[in-house]
Amino acid sequence: MASTSVPVITLPRPALMRQWLAQYRVPAVGVAIATGGKVAFKVYGELSKGIPAPQNTVWGSKALTDATAILNNTGDGEPDNLPQTDFFTGLNMPDTSFGDPVKVLNRMARPHNNREGIYVFKPYDTDSHLFTTLSDLCKLLIHIGKKVNDIAMAGTTAEEYGWRALYSTPGGYQGITHSAVGNGASHSLLLFPRTKQAVVILTNSDNGGQLTDTVISQCWPSLLHFAPLVH
């Protein structure tokens, strides 16, 4: 079936993001857009009261680890068994690791519940968590986009790895998406291999799904043709 172009989108305006962060009681959100191998990203909000979240904020969750299971289909192997010094270094991902956030705690977006309370952070509970930055995560998505057989990833194949196929009418299959909310974090990943585009939204709150819905519907309504909303 013929391919339908994915619309060009831009980063949300800071004033809008400040409004939505306050409305949904989300401490911080990171948004990234990759187009043709080039990445634009921005982190909005605070790590804690009065401390702005830096652009190299570290995000982490078990659900992000689940999303990397798709690496099995690219020939890279089980993500949490990959030699990190080889795989992540090879992709120039210096801020990415499984279960070892101690060295980056000063710039970590700690998980929050829906009342803005901080979840108790226990490093020994994070062995299965992926910790990464917006920049690093986009590099990983670009790598995946170059290697996946996008036809094979449609339908049930994508679902085997926790991703969902994205379709448009007309045009048929366009890409894949992975999203999750809970345990003080949320993410929404959209990957369009054919057009070499990707979108990432990360938050550190159980309310993050509502914020993500609003960003997509208000800033990028054209994506609603492709992306099932998180919430």
Short mmCIF file of C-alpha atoms in Angstrom, two decimals:
data_model
loop_
_atom_site.label_atom_id
_atom_site.label_comp_id
_atom_site.label_asym_id
_atom_site.label_seq_id
_atom_site.Cartn_x
_atom_site.Cartn_y
_atom_site.Cartn_z
CA MET A 1 0.00 0.00 0.00
CA ALA A 2 1.11 3.55 -0.66
CA SER A 3 2.86 5.42 2.12
CA THR A 4 1.32 8.53 3.63
CA SER A 5 3.74 11.28 4.67
CA VAL A 6 4.10 11.87 8.38
CA PRO A 7 3.54 15.58 9.07
CA VAL A 8 6.41 17.84 10.08
CA ILE A 9 6.06 18.84 13.74
CA THR A 10 7.93 21.22 16.03
CA LEU A 11 8.68 21.40 19.75
CA PRO A 12 5.89 22.79 21.97
CA ARG A 13 6.19 26.39 23.15
CA PRO A 14 7.59 26.77 26.69
CA ALA A 15 4.65 28.91 27.84
CA LEU A 16 2.19 26.16 26.91
CA MET A 17 4.26 23.50 28.59
CA ARG A 18 4.51 25.52 31.82
CA GLN A 19 0.72 25.84 31.81
CA TRP A 20 0.16 22.11 31.28
CA LEU A 21 2.80 21.05 33.80
CA ALA A 22 0.96 23.07 36.45
CA GLN A 23 -2.48 21.91 35.30
CA TYR A 24 -1.64 18.20 35.45
CA ARG A 25 0.79 18.45 38.38
CA VAL A 26 3.70 16.98 36.46
CA PRO A 27 7.16 18.11 37.66
CA ALA A 28 9.06 17.65 34.39
CA VAL A 29 8.55 16.57 30.79
CA GLY A 30 10.98 15.94 27.97
CA VAL A 31 10.03 16.13 24.30
CA ALA A 32 12.21 15.09 21.36
CA ILE A 33 11.65 15.00 17.61
CA ALA A 34 13.97 13.14 15.24
CA THR A 35 13.85 13.80 11.51
CA GLY A 36 16.26 12.24 9.05
CA GLY A 37 18.78 11.45 11.76
CA LYS A 38 18.72 14.96 13.24
CA VAL A 39 17.29 15.44 16.73
CA ALA A 40 15.62 18.46 18.35
CA PHE A 41 14.70 18.14 22.00
CA LYS A 42 13.78 20.17 25.07
CA VAL A 43 13.21 19.44 28.75
CA TYR A 44 10.59 21.53 30.56
CA GLY A 45 9.85 21.86 34.27
CA GLU A 46 11.81 21.23 37.45
CA LEU A 47 13.70 18.42 39.15
CA SER A 48 12.52 19.84 42.46
CA LYS A 49 11.06 23.12 43.69
CA GLY A 50 13.14 25.96 42.25
CA ILE A 51 15.64 23.70 40.47
CA PRO A 52 15.09 23.65 36.68
CA ALA A 53 15.39 20.30 34.95
CA PRO A 54 18.53 20.38 32.76
CA GLN A 55 18.52 19.39 29.11
CA ASN A 56 20.50 16.26 30.03
CA THR A 57 17.95 15.18 32.63
CA VAL A 58 18.03 11.42 33.21
CA TRP A 59 14.75 9.52 33.00
CA GLY A 60 14.22 5.94 34.09
CA SER A 61 11.61 3.21 34.32
CA LYS A 62 11.06 -0.51 33.89
CA ALA A 63 8.64 0.28 31.05
CA LEU A 64 11.45 1.85 29.03
CA THR A 65 13.36 -1.40 29.37
CA ASP A 66 10.30 -3.23 28.05
CA ALA A 67 10.30 -0.94 25.01
CA THR A 68 13.86 -1.96 24.12
CA ALA A 69 12.78 -5.60 23.72
CA ILE A 70 12.29 -4.72 20.06
CA LEU A 71 16.08 -4.97 19.74
CA ASN A 72 15.50 -8.72 19.53
CA ASN A 73 13.95 -8.11 16.12
CA THR A 74 16.83 -5.95 14.87
CA GLY A 75 19.41 -8.67 15.46
CA ASP A 76 21.02 -6.87 18.41
CA GLY A 77 19.84 -9.40 21.01
CA GLU A 78 18.33 -9.14 24.49
CA PRO A 79 18.81 -5.49 25.48
CA ASP A 80 19.63 -6.09 29.14
CA ASN A 81 22.21 -8.72 28.14
CA LEU A 82 23.99 -6.45 25.67
CA PRO A 83 27.51 -5.43 26.71
CA GLN A 84 26.78 -1.83 27.64
CA THR A 85 30.34 -0.68 27.04
CA ASP A 86 30.08 -1.92 23.46
CA PHE A 87 26.46 -1.37 22.49
CA PHE A 88 25.67 1.98 24.11
CA THR A 89 29.15 3.38 23.51
CA GLY A 90 28.91 2.33 19.88
CA LEU A 91 25.75 4.41 19.55
CA ASN A 92 27.35 7.32 21.47
CA MET A 93 24.90 6.97 24.37
CA PRO A 94 27.05 7.95 27.38
CA ASP A 95 24.11 8.59 29.73
CA THR A 96 22.33 5.26 29.24
CA SER A 97 22.54 2.23 31.51
CA PHE A 98 20.48 -0.55 33.03
CA GLY A 99 19.95 -0.32 36.78
CA ASP A 100 22.83 2.00 37.68
CA PRO A 101 21.55 5.57 38.19
CA VAL A 102 23.76 6.45 41.17
CA LYS A 103 26.24 8.56 39.22
CA VAL A 104 23.46 10.72 37.75
CA LEU A 105 21.16 11.18 40.75
CA ASN A 106 21.80 14.94 40.75
CA ARG A 107 20.07 15.27 37.37
CA MET A 108 17.52 12.49 37.59
CA ALA A 109 13.80 13.11 37.14
CA ARG A 110 12.63 11.24 40.21
CA PRO A 111 9.24 9.48 39.90
CA HIS A 112 6.15 11.22 41.30
CA ASN A 113 2.63 10.03 42.08
CA ASN A 114 -0.51 11.82 40.95
CA ARG A 115 -0.38 14.13 43.96
CA GLU A 116 3.18 15.25 43.23
CA GLY A 117 4.59 13.07 45.98
CA ILE A 118 7.99 11.51 45.32
CA TYR A 119 8.16 7.74 45.18
CA VAL A 120 10.72 6.30 47.57
CA PHE A 121 13.81 5.75 45.44
CA LYS A 122 15.56 2.47 46.14
CA PRO A 123 18.53 1.85 43.85
CA TYR A 124 18.44 -1.88 44.60
CA ASP A 125 14.95 -2.00 43.05
CA THR A 126 16.14 -0.59 39.73
CA ASP A 127 18.10 -3.50 38.26
CA SER A 128 15.57 -3.86 35.45
CA HIS A 129 15.18 -0.12 34.83
CA LEU A 130 16.59 1.67 31.80
CA PHE A 131 18.06 5.08 32.65
CA THR A 132 18.62 7.43 29.73
CA THR A 133 18.38 10.98 28.41
CA LEU A 134 16.24 12.35 25.61
CA SER A 135 19.27 12.66 23.36
CA ASP A 136 20.42 9.10 24.01
CA LEU A 137 16.95 7.62 23.61
CA CYS A 138 16.53 9.29 20.22
CA LYS A 139 19.83 7.79 19.09
CA LEU A 140 18.50 4.38 20.06
CA LEU A 141 15.25 4.95 18.16
CA ILE A 142 17.16 6.10 15.08
CA HIS A 143 19.24 2.91 15.30
CA ILE A 144 16.09 0.79 15.58
CA GLY A 145 14.46 2.65 12.70
CA LYS A 146 17.40 1.88 10.42
CA LYS A 147 17.31 -1.83 11.18
CA VAL A 148 13.71 -2.93 11.59
CA ASN A 149 11.88 -4.52 8.73
CA ASP A 150 8.89 -2.21 8.95
CA ILE A 151 6.63 -4.55 7.03
CA ALA A 152 7.47 -7.42 9.39
CA MET A 153 6.85 -5.21 12.41
CA ALA A 154 3.23 -4.54 11.44
CA GLY A 155 0.35 -6.09 13.36
CA THR A 156 0.98 -9.01 15.67
CA THR A 157 4.77 -8.92 15.27
CA ALA A 158 4.95 -5.47 16.87
CA GLU A 159 2.64 -6.60 19.66
CA GLU A 160 5.01 -9.43 20.56
CA TYR A 161 7.48 -6.77 21.69
CA GLY A 162 4.92 -4.54 23.39
CA TRP A 163 4.67 -2.10 20.48
CA ARG A 164 1.57 -1.31 18.43
CA ALA A 165 1.43 -0.78 14.70
CA LEU A 166 0.36 2.66 13.48
CA TYR A 167 -1.91 2.87 10.47
CA SER A 168 -3.35 5.71 8.45
CA THR A 169 -6.20 5.86 5.96
CA PRO A 170 -5.35 5.83 3.12
CA GLY A 171 -1.82 4.51 3.22
CA GLY A 172 -1.92 1.50 5.50
CA TYR A 173 0.94 0.69 7.86
CA GLN A 174 3.14 3.65 8.78
CA GLY A 175 5.13 2.84 11.93
CA ILE A 176 5.08 1.60 15.50
CA THR A 177 4.44 3.07 18.95
CA HIS A 178 5.18 2.11 22.55
CA SER A 179 3.65 3.85 25.57
CA ALA A 180 3.22 3.29 29.29
CA VAL A 181 2.08 5.14 32.41
CA GLY A 182 2.66 4.15 36.03
CA ASN A 183 5.13 3.85 38.90
CA GLY A 184 5.80 7.56 38.75
CA ALA A 185 6.70 7.83 35.08
CA SER A 186 5.28 7.81 31.58
CA HIS A 187 6.61 7.57 28.06
CA SER A 188 5.28 7.72 24.55
CA LEU A 189 7.52 6.63 21.67
CA LEU A 190 6.49 6.90 18.03
CA LEU A 191 8.72 5.55 15.27
CA PHE A 192 8.15 5.96 11.53
CA PRO A 193 10.94 3.96 9.83
CA ARG A 194 9.95 4.77 6.26
CA THR A 195 10.13 8.53 6.74
CA LYS A 196 12.99 8.36 9.28
CA GLN A 197 10.99 10.21 11.92
CA ALA A 198 10.55 9.61 15.65
CA VAL A 199 8.79 11.36 18.53
CA VAL A 200 9.55 10.91 22.24
CA ILE A 201 7.64 12.25 25.26
CA LEU A 202 8.92 11.40 28.76
CA THR A 203 7.53 12.51 32.13
CA ASN A 204 8.23 11.71 35.77
CA SER A 205 4.64 11.51 36.99
CA ASP A 206 1.66 9.18 37.14
CA ASN A 207 -0.23 12.10 35.55
CA GLY A 208 2.07 12.04 32.54
CA GLY A 209 -0.40 10.27 30.28
CA GLN A 210 -2.86 13.16 30.54
CA LEU A 211 -0.12 15.66 29.72
CA THR A 212 1.00 13.57 26.75
CA ASP A 213 -2.57 13.42 25.43
CA THR A 214 -2.77 17.20 25.59
CA VAL A 215 0.59 17.76 23.88
CA ILE A 216 -0.37 15.51 20.97
CA SER A 217 -3.93 16.77 20.55
CA GLN A 218 -3.14 20.48 20.98
CA CYS A 219 0.32 20.78 19.41
CA TRP A 220 0.33 17.99 16.83
CA PRO A 221 -3.30 17.15 15.96
CA SER A 222 -2.19 15.70 12.63
CA LEU A 223 -0.51 12.86 14.54
CA LEU A 224 -3.90 11.71 15.80
CA HIS A 225 -4.26 9.98 12.43
CA PHE A 226 -1.39 7.72 13.46
CA ALA A 227 -0.98 7.68 17.24
CA PRO A 228 -3.33 6.06 19.74
CA LEU A 229 -3.26 8.34 22.79
CA VAL A 230 -1.55 7.12 25.94
CA HIS A 231 -4.26 7.88 28.50
#
